[in-house]
GROMACS .gro file of C-alpha atoms in nm:
model
  455
    1MET     CA    1 -10.150  -3.645  -0.910
    2ALA     CA    2  -9.933  -3.828  -1.108
    3SER     CA    3 -10.050  -4.002  -1.438
    4ALA     CA    4  -9.890  -4.223  -1.691
    5LYS     CA    5  -9.902  -3.892  -1.924
    6THR     CA    6  -9.666  -3.711  -1.678
    7GLN     CA    7  -9.457  -4.001  -1.553
    8PRO     CA    8  -9.126  -4.094  -1.690
    9ALA     CA    9  -9.042  -4.380  -1.891
   10ARG     CA   10  -9.036  -4.707  -1.664
   11GLY     CA   11  -8.673  -4.719  -1.545
   12MET     CA   12  -8.639  -4.374  -1.611
   13ARG     CA   13  -8.628  -4.076  -1.351
   14ASP     CA   14  -8.677  -3.710  -1.309
   15PHE     CA   15  -8.425  -3.536  -1.082
   16LEU     CA   16  -8.569  -3.249  -0.852
   17PRO     CA   17  -8.327  -2.937  -0.746
   18GLU     CA   18  -8.283  -3.118  -0.399
   19ASP     CA   19  -8.166  -3.472  -0.587
   20VAL     CA   20  -7.927  -3.287  -0.852
   21ARG     CA   21  -7.766  -3.123  -0.548
   22LYS     CA   22  -7.711  -3.434  -0.375
   23ARG     CA   23  -7.583  -3.621  -0.672
   24GLU     CA   24  -7.345  -3.290  -0.777
   25PHE     CA   25  -7.214  -3.326  -0.418
   26VAL     CA   26  -7.139  -3.704  -0.462
   27ILE     CA   27  -6.989  -3.653  -0.816
   28GLY     CA   28  -6.787  -3.372  -0.693
   29VAL     CA   29  -6.606  -3.593  -0.427
   30ILE     CA   30  -6.546  -3.880  -0.690
   31LYS     CA   31  -6.395  -3.617  -0.922
   32GLU     CA   32  -6.164  -3.499  -0.652
   33VAL     CA   33  -6.029  -3.812  -0.547
   34TYR     CA   34  -5.991  -3.949  -0.869
   35GLN     CA   35  -5.792  -3.602  -0.995
   36ARG     CA   36  -5.555  -3.632  -0.686
   37TYR     CA   37  -5.475  -3.996  -0.820
   38GLY     CA   38  -5.350  -3.844  -1.148
   39PHE     CA   39  -5.670  -3.937  -1.354
   40GLU     CA   40  -5.803  -3.717  -1.638
   41PRO     CA   41  -6.141  -3.695  -1.778
   42LEU     CA   42  -6.296  -3.805  -2.093
   43GLU     CA   43  -6.618  -3.810  -2.218
   44THR     CA   44  -6.776  -4.026  -2.513
   45PRO     CA   45  -7.092  -4.019  -2.736
   46ALA     CA   46  -7.470  -4.177  -2.586
   47VAL     CA   47  -7.467  -4.339  -2.886
   48GLU     CA   48  -7.235  -4.592  -3.041
   49ASN     CA   49  -7.227  -4.791  -3.362
   50ILE     CA   50  -7.394  -5.138  -3.295
   51GLU     CA   51  -7.106  -5.327  -3.413
   52THR     CA   52  -6.906  -5.156  -3.133
   53LEU     CA   53  -7.105  -5.291  -2.824
   54MET     CA   54  -7.243  -5.620  -2.962
   55GLY     CA   55  -7.046  -5.945  -2.855
   56LYS     CA   56  -6.851  -5.766  -2.573
   57TYR     CA   57  -7.095  -5.855  -2.267
   58GLY     CA   58  -7.157  -6.226  -2.284
   59GLU     CA   59  -7.488  -6.337  -2.419
   60GLU     CA   60  -7.726  -6.178  -2.161
   61GLY     CA   61  -7.564  -5.861  -2.181
   62ASN     CA   62  -7.618  -5.839  -2.543
   63GLN     CA   63  -8.004  -5.879  -2.487
   64LEU     CA   64  -8.011  -5.580  -2.253
   65ILE     CA   65  -7.834  -5.328  -2.516
   66PHE     CA   66  -8.075  -5.061  -2.621
   67LYS     CA   67  -8.089  -5.100  -3.022
   68ILE     CA   68  -8.187  -4.776  -3.221
   69LEU     CA   69  -8.372  -4.861  -3.537
   70LYS     CA   70  -8.232  -4.722  -3.888
   71ARG     CA   71  -8.410  -4.415  -3.996
   72GLY     CA   72  -8.648  -4.391  -4.299
   73VAL     CA   73  -8.779  -4.709  -4.475
   74HIS     CA   74  -8.569  -4.939  -4.251
   75GLU     CA   75  -8.793  -4.856  -3.936
   76GLY     CA   76  -9.046  -5.102  -4.051
   77THR     CA   77  -8.776  -5.387  -4.083
   78GLY     CA   78  -8.694  -5.365  -3.728
   79GLU     CA   79  -8.298  -5.344  -3.836
   80ALA     CA   80  -8.050  -5.150  -3.611
   81ASP     CA   81  -7.713  -4.964  -3.669
   82LEU     CA   82  -7.661  -4.766  -3.354
   83ALA     CA   83  -7.705  -4.847  -2.977
   84LEU     CA   84  -7.703  -4.643  -2.664
   85ARG     CA   85  -7.371  -4.738  -2.442
   86TYR     CA   86  -7.454  -4.992  -2.242
   87ASP     CA   87  -7.103  -4.909  -2.018
   88LEU     CA   88  -6.792  -4.680  -2.065
   89THR     CA   89  -6.559  -4.956  -2.072
   90VAL     CA   90  -6.594  -5.055  -2.442
   91PRO     CA   91  -6.632  -4.686  -2.544
   92LEU     CA   92  -6.307  -4.638  -2.366
   93ALA     CA   93  -6.142  -4.928  -2.548
   94ARG     CA   94  -6.240  -4.788  -2.885
   95VAL     CA   95  -6.113  -4.447  -2.783
   96VAL     CA   96  -5.790  -4.593  -2.722
   97ALA     CA   97  -5.764  -4.745  -3.037
   98GLU     CA   98  -5.855  -4.447  -3.224
   99TYR     CA   99  -5.620  -4.204  -3.040
  100ARG     CA  100  -5.346  -4.441  -2.926
  101GLU     CA  101  -5.081  -4.235  -3.086
  102LYS     CA  102  -5.216  -3.910  -2.888
  103LEU     CA  103  -5.271  -4.060  -2.577
  104PRO     CA  104  -4.969  -4.104  -2.303
  105LYS     CA  105  -4.816  -4.433  -2.263
  106PHE     CA  106  -5.006  -4.504  -1.938
  107PHE     CA  107  -5.327  -4.338  -1.982
  108LYS     CA  108  -5.505  -4.274  -1.664
  109ARG     CA  109  -5.877  -4.155  -1.739
  110TYR     CA  110  -6.202  -4.118  -1.533
  111GLN     CA  111  -6.541  -4.062  -1.697
  112ILE     CA  112  -6.897  -4.000  -1.532
  113GLN     CA  113  -7.151  -4.007  -1.772
  114PRO     CA  114  -7.508  -4.208  -1.794
  115VAL     CA  115  -7.542  -4.552  -1.968
  116TRP     CA  116  -7.877  -4.732  -2.064
  117ARG     CA  117  -7.984  -5.104  -1.988
  118ALA     CA  118  -8.296  -5.273  -2.098
  119ASP     CA  119  -8.319  -5.410  -1.761
  120ARG     CA  120  -8.587  -5.484  -1.514
  121PRO     CA  121  -8.632  -5.218  -1.289
  122ALA     CA  122  -8.562  -5.260  -0.899
  123ARG     CA  123  -8.438  -5.087  -0.606
  124GLY     CA  124  -8.117  -4.920  -0.694
  125ARG     CA  125  -8.134  -5.053  -1.064
  126PHE     CA  126  -8.261  -4.826  -1.322
  127ARG     CA  127  -8.261  -4.833  -1.701
  128GLU     CA  128  -8.074  -4.497  -1.717
  129PHE     CA  129  -7.816  -4.443  -1.471
  130TYR     CA  130  -7.457  -4.287  -1.424
  131GLN     CA  131  -7.159  -4.474  -1.416
  132CYS     CA  132  -6.852  -4.323  -1.241
  133ASP     CA  133  -6.530  -4.529  -1.395
  134VAL     CA  134  -6.154  -4.511  -1.329
  135ASP     CA  135  -5.911  -4.687  -1.552
  136VAL     CA  136  -5.550  -4.730  -1.653
  137VAL     CA  137  -5.456  -4.838  -1.993
  138GLY     CA  138  -5.127  -4.936  -2.083
  139THR     CA  139  -4.937  -5.152  -1.794
  140GLU     CA  140  -4.983  -5.500  -1.691
  141SER     CA  141  -4.836  -5.405  -1.345
  142VAL     CA  142  -5.049  -5.493  -1.022
  143ILE     CA  143  -4.994  -5.105  -0.915
  144ALA     CA  144  -5.291  -5.043  -1.140
  145GLU     CA  145  -5.523  -5.276  -0.930
  146VAL     CA  146  -5.372  -5.115  -0.619
  147GLU     CA  147  -5.432  -4.772  -0.710
  148LEU     CA  148  -5.752  -4.829  -0.838
  149CYS     CA  149  -5.848  -4.992  -0.500
  150SER     CA  150  -5.711  -4.730  -0.272
  151ALA     CA  151  -5.908  -4.454  -0.481
  152VAL     CA  152  -6.198  -4.605  -0.462
  153SER     CA  153  -6.180  -4.651  -0.091
  154GLU     CA  154  -6.089  -4.322  -0.046
  155VAL     CA  155  -6.393  -4.205  -0.213
  156LEU     CA  156  -6.640  -4.427  -0.022
  157GLU     CA  157  -6.450  -4.310   0.313
  158THR     CA  158  -6.499  -3.934   0.204
  159LEU     CA  159  -6.844  -3.999   0.156
  160GLY     CA  160  -6.900  -4.161   0.502
  161PHE     CA  161  -6.877  -4.512   0.421
  162HIS     CA  162  -6.700  -4.751   0.623
  163ASP     CA  163  -6.887  -5.076   0.650
  164PHE     CA  164  -6.800  -5.154   0.288
  165THR     CA  165  -6.595  -5.473   0.153
  166ILE     CA  166  -6.407  -5.494  -0.178
  167ARG     CA  167  -6.427  -5.828  -0.276
  168ILE     CA  168  -6.114  -5.958  -0.509
  169ASN     CA  169  -6.092  -6.256  -0.706
  170HIS     CA  170  -5.900  -6.341  -1.026
  171ARG     CA  171  -6.038  -6.494  -1.384
  172LYS     CA  172  -5.725  -6.736  -1.405
  173VAL     CA  173  -5.775  -6.860  -1.060
  174LEU     CA  174  -6.141  -6.930  -1.139
  175GLY     CA  175  -6.068  -7.050  -1.464
  176GLY     CA  176  -5.860  -7.320  -1.299
  177MET     CA  177  -6.150  -7.420  -1.065
  178LEU     CA  178  -6.362  -7.442  -1.377
  179LYS     CA  179  -6.141  -7.654  -1.604
  180TYR     CA  180  -6.094  -7.886  -1.279
  181VAL     CA  181  -6.508  -7.962  -1.277
  182GLY     CA  182  -6.482  -8.044  -1.680
  183VAL     CA  183  -6.591  -7.673  -1.823
  184SER     CA  184  -6.424  -7.614  -2.131
  185GLN     CA  185  -6.270  -7.282  -2.227
  186ASN     CA  186  -6.522  -7.233  -2.475
  187GLU     CA  187  -6.830  -7.294  -2.213
  188GLN     CA  188  -6.644  -7.074  -1.937
  189SER     CA  189  -6.847  -6.762  -2.047
  190SER     CA  190  -7.185  -6.899  -2.035
  191PHE     CA  191  -7.114  -7.079  -1.702
  192LEU     CA  192  -6.951  -6.748  -1.535
  193THR     CA  193  -7.262  -6.560  -1.663
  194ILE     CA  194  -7.467  -6.799  -1.421
  195LEU     CA  195  -7.213  -6.819  -1.159
  196ASP     CA  196  -7.259  -6.464  -1.142
  197LYS     CA  197  -7.585  -6.489  -1.015
  198LEU     CA  198  -7.478  -6.659  -0.705
  199ASP     CA  199  -7.533  -6.369  -0.434
  200LYS     CA  200  -7.819  -6.263  -0.593
  201ILE     CA  201  -8.054  -6.594  -0.628
  202GLY     CA  202  -7.872  -6.829  -0.404
  203ALA     CA  203  -7.669  -7.163  -0.472
  204ASP     CA  204  -7.998  -7.366  -0.550
  205ALA     CA  205  -8.117  -7.141  -0.822
  206VAL     CA  206  -7.755  -7.119  -0.987
  207GLU     CA  207  -7.724  -7.533  -0.983
  208LEU     CA  208  -8.080  -7.522  -1.162
  209GLU     CA  209  -7.967  -7.274  -1.435
  210LEU     CA  210  -7.642  -7.443  -1.468
  211ALA     CA  211  -7.799  -7.806  -1.524
  212LYS     CA  212  -8.032  -7.641  -1.781
  213LYS     CA  213  -7.737  -7.575  -1.991
  214GLY     CA  214  -7.589  -7.901  -1.942
  215PHE     CA  215  -7.331  -7.831  -1.654
  216GLN     CA  216  -7.419  -8.069  -1.370
  217GLY     CA  217  -7.241  -8.351  -1.179
  218ASP     CA  218  -7.091  -8.413  -0.832
  219LEU     CA  219  -6.803  -8.178  -0.884
  220VAL     CA  220  -7.003  -7.920  -1.029
  221GLY     CA  221  -7.210  -7.925  -0.664
  222GLU     CA  222  -6.898  -7.971  -0.502
  223LEU     CA  223  -6.786  -7.635  -0.643
  224LEU     CA  224  -7.096  -7.436  -0.569
  225GLN     CA  225  -7.075  -7.578  -0.217
  226TYR     CA  226  -6.721  -7.463  -0.207
  227LEU     CA  227  -6.768  -7.122  -0.339
  228VAL     CA  228  -7.088  -7.047  -0.115
  229PHE     CA  229  -6.856  -7.128   0.193
  230ALA     CA  230  -6.614  -6.908   0.049
  231GLN     CA  231  -6.837  -6.621   0.000
  232ASP     CA  232  -6.967  -6.615   0.356
  233ASN     CA  233  -6.565  -6.646   0.477
  234ALA     CA  234  -6.505  -6.317   0.253
  235GLN     CA  235  -6.809  -6.166   0.427
  236ARG     CA  236  -6.670  -6.245   0.782
  237SER     CA  237  -6.293  -6.264   0.731
  238GLN     CA  238  -6.118  -5.940   0.890
  239HIS     CA  239  -5.807  -6.020   0.678
  240ALA     CA  240  -5.753  -5.897   0.337
  241ILE     CA  241  -5.639  -6.224   0.133
  242GLY     CA  242  -5.455  -6.359   0.421
  243GLU     CA  243  -5.667  -6.688   0.371
  244LEU     CA  244  -5.542  -6.742  -0.007
  245HIS     CA  245  -5.282  -6.956   0.016
  246LYS     CA  246  -5.526  -7.193   0.238
  247ILE     CA  247  -5.828  -7.217   0.042
  248ALA     CA  248  -5.735  -7.114  -0.320
  249ASN     CA  249  -5.577  -7.445  -0.396
  250PHE     CA  250  -5.923  -7.625  -0.382
  251MET     CA  251  -5.983  -7.797  -0.736
  252ASN     CA  252  -5.629  -7.666  -0.839
  253ASP     CA  253  -5.598  -7.789  -1.219
  254GLY     CA  254  -5.213  -7.707  -1.186
  255SER     CA  255  -5.186  -7.471  -1.438
  256PRO     CA  256  -4.941  -7.185  -1.494
  257ASP     CA  257  -5.233  -6.964  -1.563
  258ARG     CA  258  -5.413  -7.053  -1.219
  259ALA     CA  259  -5.047  -6.971  -1.037
  260GLN     CA  260  -5.004  -6.696  -1.181
  261GLY     CA  261  -5.340  -6.580  -1.077
  262GLN     CA  262  -5.283  -6.670  -0.738
  263TRP     CA  263  -4.922  -6.469  -0.731
  264GLN     CA  264  -5.086  -6.174  -0.878
  265LEU     CA  265  -5.324  -6.135  -0.590
  266ALA     CA  266  -5.082  -6.220  -0.355
  267GLN     CA  267  -4.886  -5.885  -0.497
  268ILE     CA  268  -5.203  -5.684  -0.469
  269GLU     CA  269  -5.236  -5.795  -0.089
  270SER     CA  270  -4.891  -5.712  -0.025
  271LEU     CA  271  -4.888  -5.382  -0.190
  272ALA     CA  272  -5.243  -5.265  -0.058
  273SER     CA  273  -5.084  -5.250   0.267
  274HIS     CA  274  -4.956  -4.921   0.213
  275THR     CA  275  -5.287  -4.772   0.100
  276PRO     CA  276  -5.659  -4.747   0.265
  277ALA     CA  277  -5.777  -5.044   0.050
  278HIS     CA  278  -5.629  -5.285   0.281
  279LYS     CA  279  -5.884  -5.238   0.543
  280TYR     CA  280  -6.137  -5.335   0.297
  281LEU     CA  281  -6.025  -5.639   0.074
  282ARG     CA  282  -6.112  -5.980   0.082
  283PHE     CA  283  -6.052  -6.257  -0.126
  284ASP     CA  284  -6.392  -6.430  -0.235
  285PRO     CA  285  -6.329  -6.726  -0.506
  286SER     CA  286  -6.722  -6.704  -0.549
  287LEU     CA  287  -6.655  -6.366  -0.736
  288ALA     CA  288  -6.753  -6.414  -1.127
  289ARG     CA  289  -6.843  -6.098  -1.276
  290GLY     CA  290  -7.087  -6.176  -1.570
  291LEU     CA  291  -6.930  -5.943  -1.831
  292SER     CA  292  -6.716  -6.165  -2.081
  293TYR     CA  293  -6.396  -5.917  -2.148
  294TYR     CA  294  -6.251  -5.948  -1.789
  295THR     CA  295  -5.920  -6.143  -1.828
  296GLY     CA  296  -5.755  -6.093  -1.479
  297THR     CA  297  -5.824  -5.966  -1.139
  298MET     CA  298  -6.183  -5.897  -1.055
  299PHE     CA  299  -6.338  -5.676  -0.788
  300GLU     CA  300  -6.671  -5.604  -0.656
  301ILE     CA  301  -6.814  -5.362  -0.367
  302SER     CA  302  -7.041  -5.495  -0.117
  303VAL     CA  303  -7.239  -5.292   0.167
  304ARG     CA  304  -7.433  -5.406   0.424
  305ASP     CA  305  -7.837  -5.385   0.365
  306LEU     CA  306  -7.782  -5.355   0.006
  307SER     CA  307  -7.869  -5.670  -0.264
  308GLY     CA  308  -7.591  -5.630  -0.534
  309SER     CA  309  -7.297  -5.407  -0.519
  310LEU     CA  310  -7.205  -5.014  -0.531
  311GLY     CA  311  -6.954  -5.107  -0.791
  312GLY     CA  312  -6.698  -5.341  -0.973
  313GLY     CA  313  -6.450  -5.385  -1.239
  314GLY     CA  314  -6.135  -5.574  -1.324
  315ARG     CA  315  -5.857  -5.623  -1.542
  316TYR     CA  316  -5.926  -5.640  -1.970
  317ASP     CA  317  -5.631  -5.692  -2.145
  318ASN     CA  318  -5.770  -5.824  -2.472
  319LEU     CA  319  -6.075  -5.571  -2.512
  320VAL     CA  320  -5.847  -5.296  -2.690
  321GLY     CA  321  -5.722  -5.523  -2.926
  322MET     CA  322  -6.073  -5.611  -3.039
  323PHE     CA  323  -6.075  -5.234  -3.197
  324GLY     CA  324  -5.711  -5.171  -3.274
  325GLY     CA  325  -5.564  -5.518  -3.375
  326ARG     CA  326  -5.291  -5.445  -3.130
  327GLU     CA  327  -5.325  -5.594  -2.750
  328ILE     CA  328  -5.277  -5.323  -2.470
  329PRO     CA  329  -5.330  -5.396  -2.132
  330ALA     CA  330  -5.597  -5.218  -1.931
  331CYS     CA  331  -5.776  -5.219  -1.575
  332GLY     CA  332  -6.067  -5.033  -1.472
  333PHE     CA  333  -6.317  -4.961  -1.144
  334SER     CA  334  -6.681  -4.824  -1.214
  335LEU     CA  335  -6.860  -4.679  -0.908
  336GLY     CA  336  -7.271  -4.705  -0.913
  337LEU     CA  337  -7.378  -4.344  -0.858
  338GLU     CA  338  -7.740  -4.441  -0.827
  339ARG     CA  339  -7.658  -4.732  -0.571
  340ILE     CA  340  -7.437  -4.506  -0.380
  341LEU     CA  341  -7.735  -4.226  -0.368
  342VAL     CA  342  -7.999  -4.501  -0.251
  343VAL     CA  343  -7.800  -4.632   0.029
  344MET     CA  344  -7.704  -4.260   0.152
  345ASN     CA  345  -8.039  -4.141   0.154
  346GLU     CA  346  -8.183  -4.450   0.361
  347ARG     CA  347  -7.902  -4.396   0.567
  348GLY     CA  348  -7.954  -4.008   0.632
  349MET     CA  349  -7.582  -3.942   0.487
  350PHE     CA  350  -7.668  -3.634   0.355
  351SER     CA  351  -7.624  -3.295   0.606
  352THR     CA  352  -7.695  -2.970   0.544
  353ASP     CA  353  -7.295  -2.886   0.615
  354THR     CA  354  -7.276  -3.075   0.266
  355ILE     CA  355  -7.603  -3.029   0.054
  356LYS     CA  356  -7.684  -2.664   0.089
  357GLY     CA  357  -7.991  -2.507  -0.013
  358PRO     CA  358  -8.007  -2.290  -0.356
  359ALA     CA  359  -7.927  -1.978  -0.223
  360ASP     CA  360  -7.708  -1.828   0.081
  361ILE     CA  361  -7.940  -1.537   0.105
  362MET     CA  362  -8.277  -1.411  -0.017
  363VAL     CA  363  -8.345  -1.062  -0.077
  364ALA     CA  364  -8.717  -0.981   0.031
  365LEU     CA  365  -8.928  -0.711  -0.165
  366TRP     CA  366  -9.117  -0.447   0.007
  367SER     CA  367  -9.306  -0.264  -0.260
  368GLU     CA  368  -9.346  -0.238  -0.654
  369ASN     CA  369  -9.154   0.065  -0.577
  370ASP     CA  370  -8.865  -0.061  -0.425
  371ARG     CA  371  -8.805  -0.313  -0.708
  372GLY     CA  372  -8.516  -0.129  -0.836
  373ASN     CA  373  -8.329  -0.097  -0.475
  374SER     CA  374  -8.383  -0.486  -0.414
  375LEU     CA  375  -8.257  -0.590  -0.749
  376ALA     CA  376  -7.967  -0.374  -0.703
  377LEU     CA  377  -7.881  -0.482  -0.350
  378ALA     CA  378  -7.904  -0.887  -0.515
  379MET     CA  379  -7.629  -0.761  -0.754
  380GLN     CA  380  -7.427  -0.597  -0.479
  381LEU     CA  381  -7.408  -0.944  -0.288
  382ARG     CA  382  -7.368  -1.159  -0.626
  383ALA     CA  383  -7.076  -0.926  -0.721
  384ARG     CA  384  -6.892  -1.093  -0.397
  385GLY     CA  385  -6.960  -1.459  -0.485
  386ILE     CA  386  -7.270  -1.501  -0.246
  387ARG     CA  387  -7.565  -1.688  -0.410
  388VAL     CA  388  -7.869  -1.493  -0.397
  389ASP     CA  389  -8.242  -1.538  -0.462
  390LEU     CA  390  -8.458  -1.259  -0.520
  391TYR     CA  391  -8.838  -1.266  -0.422
  392PRO     CA  392  -9.025  -1.137  -0.740
  393GLU     CA  393  -9.300  -0.984  -0.604
  394PRO     CA  394  -9.443  -0.783  -0.311
  395ASP     CA  395  -9.590  -0.981  -0.009
  396LYS     CA  396  -9.638  -1.005   0.360
  397LEU     CA  397  -9.267  -1.063   0.515
  398GLY     CA  398  -9.405  -1.368   0.697
  399LYS     CA  399  -9.480  -1.539   0.385
  400GLN     CA  400  -9.158  -1.425   0.234
  401PHE     CA  401  -8.954  -1.573   0.539
  402GLY     CA  402  -9.165  -1.878   0.526
  403PHE     CA  403  -9.095  -1.915   0.141
  404ALA     CA  404  -8.684  -1.894   0.247
  405SER     CA  405  -8.715  -2.122   0.539
  406SER     CA  406  -8.882  -2.413   0.345
  407ARG     CA  407  -8.620  -2.371   0.059
  408GLN     CA  408  -8.336  -2.407   0.349
  409ILE     CA  409  -8.211  -2.055   0.246
  410PRO     CA  410  -8.085  -1.938   0.616
  411LEU     CA  411  -8.067  -1.539   0.540
  412VAL     CA  412  -8.292  -1.278   0.421
  413ALA     CA  413  -8.250  -0.925   0.345
  414VAL     CA  414  -8.499  -0.683   0.392
  415LEU     CA  415  -8.469  -0.317   0.225
  416GLY     CA  416  -8.770  -0.144   0.320
  417THR     CA  417  -8.849   0.247   0.325
  418GLU     CA  418  -8.717   0.287   0.697
  419GLU     CA  419  -8.381   0.090   0.611
  420LEU     CA  420  -8.358   0.300   0.317
  421LEU     CA  421  -8.381   0.636   0.499
  422ARG     CA  422  -8.110   0.518   0.738
  423ASP     CA  423  -7.903   0.346   0.430
  424GLU     CA  424  -7.915   0.031   0.621
  425VAL     CA  425  -7.996  -0.327   0.535
  426LYS     CA  426  -8.202  -0.567   0.791
  427LEU     CA  427  -8.065  -0.903   0.785
  428LYS     CA  428  -8.245  -1.190   0.953
  429ASP     CA  429  -8.089  -1.493   1.039
  430LEU     CA  430  -8.383  -1.789   1.008
  431ARG     CA  431  -8.143  -2.060   1.187
  432SER     CA  432  -8.134  -1.832   1.518
  433GLY     CA  433  -8.420  -1.590   1.423
  434GLU     CA  434  -8.197  -1.298   1.508
  435GLN     CA  435  -8.206  -1.003   1.314
  436ARG     CA  436  -7.965  -0.696   1.288
  437SER     CA  437  -7.947  -0.386   1.085
  438VAL     CA  438  -7.610  -0.289   0.894
  439LYS     CA  439  -7.484  -0.032   0.695
  440SER     CA  440  -7.541  -0.072   0.340
  441LYS     CA  441  -7.158  -0.062   0.272
  442PHE     CA  442  -7.083  -0.358   0.499
  443VAL     CA  443  -7.372  -0.558   0.414
  444SER     CA  444  -7.154  -0.816   0.188
  445ASP     CA  445  -6.900  -0.851   0.461
  446GLU     CA  446  -7.192  -0.923   0.744
  447VAL     CA  447  -7.338  -1.171   0.486
  448LEU     CA  448  -6.995  -1.327   0.401
  449GLN     CA  449  -6.917  -1.394   0.800
  450LEU     CA  450  -7.280  -1.528   0.877
  451ILE     CA  451  -7.240  -1.792   0.583
  452LYS     CA  452  -6.883  -1.860   0.702
  453GLY     CA  453  -7.047  -1.914   1.088
  454ASP     CA  454  -6.804  -1.716   1.200
  455LYS     CA  455  -7.071  -1.490   1.398
   0.00000   0.00000   0.00000
């Protein structure tokens, strides 16, 4: 029975073998797709200097950073000089600033590692979780956004998702609306942090939080009503960004930035028609993305029956410059591995064809005297690339068959006294119940055929 002594820390999890196999399957799909798009792997430390992370995520984000106390006499003061990474984007920006001369002009990287946030755990939300990031650094071209949306769409389609939408908006379009209703440039970050909660807590709660921060009035109320309507329209619309020019002019401040944002969104729509992403893109002017480093296009993936998103991202052209003193454009997308797994488990999207048991075959142990023969057989099969489990102690065959079945191992090899005398191995297929005797020199070939399903 579980107790406080054996349970992991709140918001953290242990992963048993079946969980790990599912995770590895999903990560394998993500890597394969990203590599086909020319992205390279990158890894960064779990721990960053605290000044690297602070001030990059907005006021609420800063509060969720896991800080590490200084060692020694400083432990009692509560001072911190290090922190667990909050995401993979800020570490990427640091890496680009540090190694810019060693990296290609257009650096395309993917990174799949855990991050930590001192958040309140909920369904699909944990304090330690994996992010699967894919980013393009070094270009302002909207080709970057289109390729990111296309790659993410292929990942989700390959995993079996077909009911998702990629909501898309632009910080400059949204900024124009905020300026129109009287929110100054300096106040926008605080406003957007609250607005980002619109699809989580609803318009009334958002309006109340905004009022507490001093954002109120008829225009603010009108803006929220419009954004709720636009959000609903984005979920229902069968067009990508086709309604953009009809509804995006609402509360238009007339600024060049606003016009540039709308033009870039239209370009993304046009180019995305050549990719799988065109089926899933939905313009949603309510999309805010609470992180303060976004400067242009923003994305978020919504899927039916899940509060929150499967992933998100956007353009962050100023972030690298915070470290290197030189502005370098960048754009990225992050998939939430944990939420993908939650939805796939609940929908029964994992099959035995994709998530195999721990071994292809188990070699049974007939008696203590046969340990050497059974071990030799296991090694013979392993030499052919077959995954083999060896039952470690003599037991009744029925129990050994039951053990293999409980672990989803489809085949069992029996090497008893009679089989040894005939230089044979008995193979039992637990899926069909069929069993046959095979000459020892042909047993590896026979097992490989059974694994492939040719017989």
